[in-house]
Amino acid sequence: RFTPTGRAYQSHGEAMERNFRINWSILVQEARRRRKAQGLSQRRLAAIAEVSTPTVSRFEGGEKNIQLSSVLAILNVLGMVDRSETEK
C-alpha cells in the first residue's frame, strides 16, 4: 500500500522511507480532466484499467486509501505514467 505522506509499505509490513511528496488533489484533478477529455466514463476507465468502477470513483473523490497498483493502472490508461522508467 501507498500513503500520500511518502511512506510505502512492503508486502511484509516493513516501512520503506521515501523522500517524496505528492500533491494528491492536483493529481486527482488532472486525472479527472484527462478522463473527461478522452471521453471516458468512470465505468469505461475502470474496465480498461482493470479496476472496479467504485475504485475509480473513490480515486476521483480524493480517497487516499487505494492500492498503489490500482492508482498506477488508472494513471497509466490516462497517459500519466512514464513507461520508460518502469521498463528499466
mmCIF file with all atom_site columns, N, CA, C and O in Angstrom, residues 53-87:
data_model
loop_
_atom_site.group_PDB
_atom_site.id
_atom_site.type_symbol
_atom_site.label_atom_id
_atom_site.label_alt_id
_atom_site.label_comp_id
_atom_site.label_asym_id
_atom_site.label_entity_id
_atom_site.label_seq_id
_atom_site.pdbx_PDB_ins_code
_atom_site.Cartn_x
_atom_site.Cartn_y
_atom_site.Cartn_z
_atom_site.occupancy
_atom_site.B_iso_or_equiv
_atom_site.pdbx_formal_charge
_atom_site.auth_seq_id
_atom_site.auth_comp_id
_atom_site.auth_asym_id
_atom_site.auth_atom_id
_atom_site.pdbx_PDB_model_num
ATOM 1   N N  . THR A 1 53 ? -15.226 -0.013 -10.860 1.00 0.00 ? 53 THR A N  1
ATOM 2   C CA . THR A 1 53 ? -15.781 1.332  -11.004 1.00 0.00 ? 53 THR A CA 1
ATOM 3   C C  . THR A 1 53 ? -15.766 2.080  -9.671  1.00 0.00 ? 53 THR A C  1
ATOM 4   O O  . THR A 1 53 ? -15.410 3.260  -9.633  1.00 0.00 ? 53 THR A O  1
ATOM 5   N N  . PRO A 1 54 ? -16.118 1.428  -8.539  1.00 0.00 ? 54 PRO A N  1
ATOM 6   C CA . PRO A 1 54 ? -16.014 2.137  -7.260  1.00 0.00 ? 54 PRO A CA 1
ATOM 7   C C  . PRO A 1 54 ? -14.583 2.601  -6.940  1.00 0.00 ? 54 PRO A C  1
ATOM 8   O O  . PRO A 1 54 ? -14.397 3.635  -6.304  1.00 0.00 ? 54 PRO A O  1
ATOM 9   N N  . THR A 1 55 ? -13.576 1.858  -7.407  1.00 0.00 ? 55 THR A N  1
ATOM 10  C CA . THR A 1 55 ? -12.188 2.284  -7.183  1.00 0.00 ? 55 THR A CA 1
ATOM 11  C C  . THR A 1 55 ? -11.917 3.593  -7.924  1.00 0.00 ? 55 THR A C  1
ATOM 12  O O  . THR A 1 55 ? -11.318 4.511  -7.367  1.00 0.00 ? 55 THR A O  1
ATOM 13  N N  . VAL A 1 56 ? -12.358 3.688  -9.171  1.00 0.00 ? 56 VAL A N  1
ATOM 14  C CA . VAL A 1 56 ? -12.185 4.932  -9.932  1.00 0.00 ? 56 VAL A CA 1
ATOM 15  C C  . VAL A 1 56 ? -12.941 6.060  -9.246  1.00 0.00 ? 56 VAL A C  1
ATOM 16  O O  . VAL A 1 56 ? -12.416 7.173  -9.093  1.00 0.00 ? 56 VAL A O  1
ATOM 17  N N  . SER A 1 57 ? -14.140 5.791  -8.806  1.00 0.00 ? 57 SER A N  1
ATOM 18  C CA . SER A 1 57 ? -14.947 6.802  -8.121  1.00 0.00 ? 57 SER A CA 1
ATOM 19  C C  . SER A 1 57 ? -14.267 7.279  -6.837  1.00 0.00 ? 57 SER A C  1
ATOM 20  O O  . SER A 1 57 ? -14.210 8.484  -6.568  1.00 0.00 ? 57 SER A O  1
ATOM 21  N N  . ARG A 1 58 ? -13.760 6.335  -6.063  1.00 0.00 ? 58 ARG A N  1
ATOM 22  C CA . ARG A 1 58 ? -13.060 6.702  -4.820  1.00 0.00 ? 58 ARG A CA 1
ATOM 23  C C  . ARG A 1 58 ? -11.813 7.521  -5.118  1.00 0.00 ? 58 ARG A C  1
ATOM 24  O O  . ARG A 1 58 ? -11.519 8.497  -4.435  1.00 0.00 ? 58 ARG A O  1
ATOM 25  N N  . PHE A 1 59 ? -11.066 7.112  -6.147  1.00 0.00 ? 59 PHE A N  1
ATOM 26  C CA . PHE A 1 59 ? -9.867  7.861  -6.536  1.00 0.00 ? 59 PHE A CA 1
ATOM 27  C C  . PHE A 1 59 ? -10.236 9.291  -6.922  1.00 0.00 ? 59 PHE A C  1
ATOM 28  O O  . PHE A 1 59 ? -9.634  10.249 -6.441  1.00 0.00 ? 59 PHE A O  1
ATOM 29  N N  . GLU A 1 60 ? -11.232 9.435  -7.799  1.00 0.00 ? 60 GLU A N  1
ATOM 30  C CA . GLU A 1 60 ? -11.637 10.772 -8.237  1.00 0.00 ? 60 GLU A CA 1
ATOM 31  C C  . GLU A 1 60 ? -12.265 11.589 -7.118  1.00 0.00 ? 60 GLU A C  1
ATOM 32  O O  . GLU A 1 60 ? -12.283 12.814 -7.178  1.00 0.00 ? 60 GLU A O  1
ATOM 33  N N  . GLY A 1 61 ? -12.748 10.918 -6.103  1.00 0.00 ? 61 GLY A N  1
ATOM 34  C CA . GLY A 1 61 ? -13.292 11.611 -4.937  1.00 0.00 ? 61 GLY A CA 1
ATOM 35  C C  . GLY A 1 61 ? -12.218 12.037 -3.955  1.00 0.00 ? 61 GLY A C  1
ATOM 36  O O  . GLY A 1 61 ? -12.514 12.641 -2.929  1.00 0.00 ? 61 GLY A O  1
ATOM 37  N N  . GLY A 1 62 ? -10.971 11.709 -4.259  1.00 0.00 ? 62 GLY A N  1
ATOM 38  C CA . GLY A 1 62 ? -9.867  12.130 -3.403  1.00 0.00 ? 62 GLY A CA 1
ATOM 39  C C  . GLY A 1 62 ? -9.509  11.144 -2.305  1.00 0.00 ? 62 GLY A C  1
ATOM 40  O O  . GLY A 1 62 ? -8.666  11.438 -1.462  1.00 0.00 ? 62 GLY A O  1
ATOM 41  N N  . GLU A 1 63 ? -10.141 9.981  -2.310  1.00 0.00 ? 63 GLU A N  1
ATOM 42  C CA . GLU A 1 63 ? -9.828  8.948  -1.305  1.00 0.00 ? 63 GLU A CA 1
ATOM 43  C C  . GLU A 1 63 ? -8.350  8.581  -1.424  1.00 0.00 ? 63 GLU A C  1
ATOM 44  O O  . GLU A 1 63 ? -7.843  8.387  -2.519  1.00 0.00 ? 63 GLU A O  1
ATOM 45  N N  . LYS A 1 64 ? -7.674  8.483  -0.310  1.00 0.00 ? 64 LYS A N  1
ATOM 46  C CA . LYS A 1 64 ? -6.235  8.192  -0.315  1.00 0.00 ? 64 LYS A CA 1
ATOM 47  C C  . LYS A 1 64 ? -5.915  6.753  0.057   1.00 0.00 ? 64 LYS A C  1
ATOM 48  O O  . LYS A 1 64 ? -4.786  6.319  -0.088  1.00 0.00 ? 64 LYS A O  1
ATOM 49  N N  . ASN A 1 65 ? -6.880  6.006  0.515   1.00 0.00 ? 65 ASN A N  1
ATOM 50  C CA . ASN A 1 65 ? -6.645  4.625  0.917   1.00 0.00 ? 65 ASN A CA 1
ATOM 51  C C  . ASN A 1 65 ? -6.973  3.692  -0.256  1.00 0.00 ? 65 ASN A C  1
ATOM 52  O O  . ASN A 1 65 ? -7.947  2.958  -0.232  1.00 0.00 ? 65 ASN A O  1
ATOM 53  N N  . ILE A 1 66 ? -6.140  3.783  -1.289  1.00 0.00 ? 66 ILE A N  1
ATOM 54  C CA . ILE A 1 66 ? -6.320  2.986  -2.503  1.00 0.00 ? 66 ILE A CA 1
ATOM 55  C C  . ILE A 1 66 ? -4.981  2.324  -2.803  1.00 0.00 ? 66 ILE A C  1
ATOM 56  O O  . ILE A 1 66 ? -3.926  2.942  -2.632  1.00 0.00 ? 66 ILE A O  1
ATOM 57  N N  . GLN A 1 67 ? -5.018  1.090  -3.255  1.00 0.00 ? 67 GLN A N  1
ATOM 58  C CA . GLN A 1 67 ? -3.773  0.390  -3.559  1.00 0.00 ? 67 GLN A CA 1
ATOM 59  C C  . GLN A 1 67 ? -3.015  1.111  -4.666  1.00 0.00 ? 67 GLN A C  1
ATOM 60  O O  . GLN A 1 67 ? -3.593  1.572  -5.647  1.00 0.00 ? 67 GLN A O  1
ATOM 61  N N  . LEU A 1 68 ? -1.700  1.194  -4.499  1.00 0.00 ? 68 LEU A N  1
ATOM 62  C CA . LEU A 1 68 ? -0.848  1.859  -5.469  1.00 0.00 ? 68 LEU A CA 1
ATOM 63  C C  . LEU A 1 68 ? -1.007  1.237  -6.856  1.00 0.00 ? 68 LEU A C  1
ATOM 64  O O  . LEU A 1 68 ? -1.049  1.944  -7.858  1.00 0.00 ? 68 LEU A O  1
ATOM 65  N N  . SER A 1 69 ? -1.140  -0.077 -6.927  1.00 0.00 ? 69 SER A N  1
ATOM 66  C CA . SER A 1 69 ? -1.296  -0.734 -8.226  1.00 0.00 ? 69 SER A CA 1
ATOM 67  C C  . SER A 1 69 ? -2.555  -0.255 -8.944  1.00 0.00 ? 69 SER A C  1
ATOM 68  O O  . SER A 1 69 ? -2.557  -0.093 -10.167 1.00 0.00 ? 69 SER A O  1
ATOM 69  N N  . SER A 1 70 ? -3.621  -0.004 -8.210  1.00 0.00 ? 70 SER A N  1
ATOM 70  C CA . SER A 1 70 ? -4.859  0.499  -8.813  1.00 0.00 ? 70 SER A CA 1
ATOM 71  C C  . SER A 1 70 ? -4.680  1.927  -9.313  1.00 0.00 ? 70 SER A C  1
ATOM 72  O O  . SER A 1 70 ? -5.113  2.269  -10.419 1.00 0.00 ? 70 SER A O  1
ATOM 73  N N  . VAL A 1 71 ? -4.036  2.755  -8.513  1.00 0.00 ? 71 VAL A N  1
ATOM 74  C CA . VAL A 1 71 ? -3.786  4.141  -8.917  1.00 0.00 ? 71 VAL A CA 1
ATOM 75  C C  . VAL A 1 71 ? -2.914  4.164  -10.165 1.00 0.00 ? 71 VAL A C  1
ATOM 76  O O  . VAL A 1 71 ? -3.204  4.877  -11.127 1.00 0.00 ? 71 VAL A O  1
ATOM 77  N N  . LEU A 1 72 ? -1.859  3.357  -10.175 1.00 0.00 ? 72 LEU A N  1
ATOM 78  C CA . LEU A 1 72 ? -0.972  3.319  -11.340 1.00 0.00 ? 72 LEU A CA 1
ATOM 79  C C  . LEU A 1 72 ? -1.698  2.815  -12.585 1.00 0.00 ? 72 LEU A C  1
ATOM 80  O O  . LEU A 1 72 ? -1.458  3.305  -13.689 1.00 0.00 ? 72 LEU A O  1
ATOM 81  N N  . ALA A 1 73 ? -2.586  1.851  -12.432 1.00 0.00 ? 73 ALA A N  1
ATOM 82  C CA . ALA A 1 73 ? -3.356  1.343  -13.572 1.00 0.00 ? 73 ALA A CA 1
ATOM 83  C C  . ALA A 1 73 ? -4.238  2.451  -14.156 1.00 0.00 ? 73 ALA A C  1
ATOM 84  O O  . ALA A 1 73 ? -4.314  2.620  -15.374 1.00 0.00 ? 73 ALA A O  1
ATOM 85  N N  . ILE A 1 74 ? -4.883  3.209  -13.296 1.00 0.00 ? 74 ILE A N  1
ATOM 86  C CA . ILE A 1 74 ? -5.727  4.325  -13.730 1.00 0.00 ? 74 ILE A CA 1
ATOM 87  C C  . ILE A 1 74 ? -4.882  5.383  -14.428 1.00 0.00 ? 74 ILE A C  1
ATOM 88  O O  . ILE A 1 74 ? -5.196  5.830  -15.540 1.00 0.00 ? 74 ILE A O  1
ATOM 89  N N  . LEU A 1 75 ? -3.785  5.781  -13.790 1.00 0.00 ? 75 LEU A N  1
ATOM 90  C CA . LEU A 1 75 ? -2.926  6.823  -14.350 1.00 0.00 ? 75 LEU A CA 1
ATOM 91  C C  . LEU A 1 75 ? -2.289  6.373  -15.658 1.00 0.00 ? 75 LEU A C  1
ATOM 92  O O  . LEU A 1 75 ? -2.108  7.181  -16.577 1.00 0.00 ? 75 LEU A O  1
ATOM 93  N N  . ASN A 1 76 ? -1.969  5.096  -15.762 1.00 0.00 ? 76 ASN A N  1
ATOM 94  C CA . ASN A 1 76 ? -1.378  4.574  -16.989 1.00 0.00 ? 76 ASN A CA 1
ATOM 95  C C  . ASN A 1 76 ? -2.345  4.709  -18.163 1.00 0.00 ? 76 ASN A C  1
ATOM 96  O O  . ASN A 1 76 ? -1.960  5.154  -19.248 1.00 0.00 ? 76 ASN A O  1
ATOM 97  N N  . VAL A 1 77 ? -3.594  4.346  -17.953 1.00 0.00 ? 77 VAL A N  1
ATOM 98  C CA . VAL A 1 77 ? -4.603  4.462  -19.016 1.00 0.00 ? 77 VAL A CA 1
ATOM 99  C C  . VAL A 1 77 ? -4.737  5.915  -19.462 1.00 0.00 ? 77 VAL A C  1
ATOM 100 O O  . VAL A 1 77 ? -4.919  6.196  -20.653 1.00 0.00 ? 77 VAL A O  1
ATOM 101 N N  . LEU A 1 78 ? -4.587  6.835  -18.527 1.00 0.00 ? 78 LEU A N  1
ATOM 102 C CA . LEU A 1 78 ? -4.754  8.254  -18.830 1.00 0.00 ? 78 LEU A CA 1
ATOM 103 C C  . LEU A 1 78 ? -3.475  8.908  -19.349 1.00 0.00 ? 78 LEU A C  1
ATOM 104 O O  . LEU A 1 78 ? -3.438  10.116 -19.577 1.00 0.00 ? 78 LEU A O  1
ATOM 105 N N  . GLY A 1 79 ? -2.416  8.120  -19.529 1.00 0.00 ? 79 GLY A N  1
ATOM 106 C CA . GLY A 1 79 ? -1.164  8.645  -20.061 1.00 0.00 ? 79 GLY A CA 1
ATOM 107 C C  . GLY A 1 79 ? -0.356  9.446  -19.067 1.00 0.00 ? 79 GLY A C  1
ATOM 108 O O  . GLY A 1 79 ? 0.418   10.324 -19.446 1.00 0.00 ? 79 GLY A O  1
ATOM 109 N N  . MET A 1 80 ? -0.516  9.125  -17.785 1.00 0.00 ? 80 MET A N  1
ATOM 110 C CA . MET A 1 80 ? 0.165   9.886  -16.738 1.00 0.00 ? 80 MET A CA 1
ATOM 111 C C  . MET A 1 80 ? 1.306   9.113  -16.086 1.00 0.00 ? 80 MET A C  1
ATOM 112 O O  . MET A 1 80 ? 1.830   9.551  -15.077 1.00 0.00 ? 80 MET A O  1
ATOM 113 N N  . VAL A 1 81 ? 1.693   7.979  -16.677 1.00 0.00 ? 81 VAL A N  1
ATOM 114 C CA . VAL A 1 81 ? 2.802   7.177  -16.140 1.00 0.00 ? 81 VAL A CA 1
ATOM 115 C C  . VAL A 1 81 ? 3.880   7.120  -17.210 1.00 0.00 ? 81 VAL A C  1
ATOM 116 O O  . VAL A 1 81 ? 3.606   6.806  -18.363 1.00 0.00 ? 81 VAL A O  1
ATOM 117 N N  . ASP A 1 82 ? 5.104   7.435  -16.821 1.00 0.00 ? 82 ASP A N  1
ATOM 118 C CA . ASP A 1 82 ? 6.237   7.363  -17.740 1.00 0.00 ? 82 ASP A CA 1
ATOM 119 C C  . ASP A 1 82 ? 6.671   5.926  -17.840 1.00 0.00 ? 82 ASP A C  1
ATOM 120 O O  . ASP A 1 82 ? 7.382   5.417  -16.981 1.00 0.00 ? 82 ASP A O  1
ATOM 121 N N  . ARG A 1 83 ? 6.225   5.239  -18.876 1.00 0.00 ? 83 ARG A N  1
ATOM 122 C CA . ARG A 1 83 ? 6.502   3.809  -19.039 1.00 0.00 ? 83 ARG A CA 1
ATOM 123 C C  . ARG A 1 83 ? 7.980   3.528  -19.220 1.00 0.00 ? 83 ARG A C  1
ATOM 124 O O  . ARG A 1 83 ? 8.456   2.468  -18.891 1.00 0.00 ? 83 ARG A O  1
ATOM 125 N N  . SER A 1 84 ? 8.744   4.465  -19.757 1.00 0.00 ? 84 SER A N  1
ATOM 126 C CA . SER A 1 84 ? 10.175  4.218  -19.979 1.00 0.00 ? 84 SER A CA 1
ATOM 127 C C  . SER A 1 84 ? 10.903  3.988  -18.660 1.00 0.00 ? 84 SER A C  1
ATOM 128 O O  . SER A 1 84 ? 11.850  3.219  -18.591 1.00 0.00 ? 84 SER A O  1
ATOM 129 N N  . GLU A 1 85 ? 10.470  4.643  -17.597 1.00 0.00 ? 85 GLU A N  1
ATOM 130 C CA . GLU A 1 85 ? 11.102  4.461  -16.286 1.00 0.00 ? 85 GLU A CA 1
ATOM 131 C C  . GLU A 1 85 ? 10.741  3.123  -15.659 1.00 0.00 ? 85 GLU A C  1
ATOM 132 O O  . GLU A 1 85 ? 11.524  2.540  -14.950 1.00 0.00 ? 85 GLU A O  1
ATOM 133 N N  . THR A 1 86 ? 9.545   2.633  -15.923 1.00 0.00 ? 86 THR A N  1
ATOM 134 C CA . THR A 1 86 ? 9.120   1.374  -15.305 1.00 0.00 ? 86 THR A CA 1
ATOM 135 C C  . THR A 1 86 ? 9.624   0.157  -16.076 1.00 0.00 ? 86 THR A C  1
ATOM 136 O O  . THR A 1 86 ? 9.575   -0.931 -15.574 1.00 0.00 ? 86 THR A O  1
ATOM 137 N N  . GLU A 1 87 ? 10.113  0.371  -17.286 1.00 0.00 ? 87 GLU A N  1
ATOM 138 C CA . GLU A 1 87 ? 10.591  -0.745 -18.103 1.00 0.00 ? 87 GLU A CA 1
ATOM 139 C C  . GLU A 1 87 ? 12.069  -1.019 -17.923 1.00 0.00 ? 87 GLU A C  1
ATOM 140 O O  . GLU A 1 87 ? 12.601  -1.948 -18.494 1.00 0.00 ? 87 GLU A O  1
#
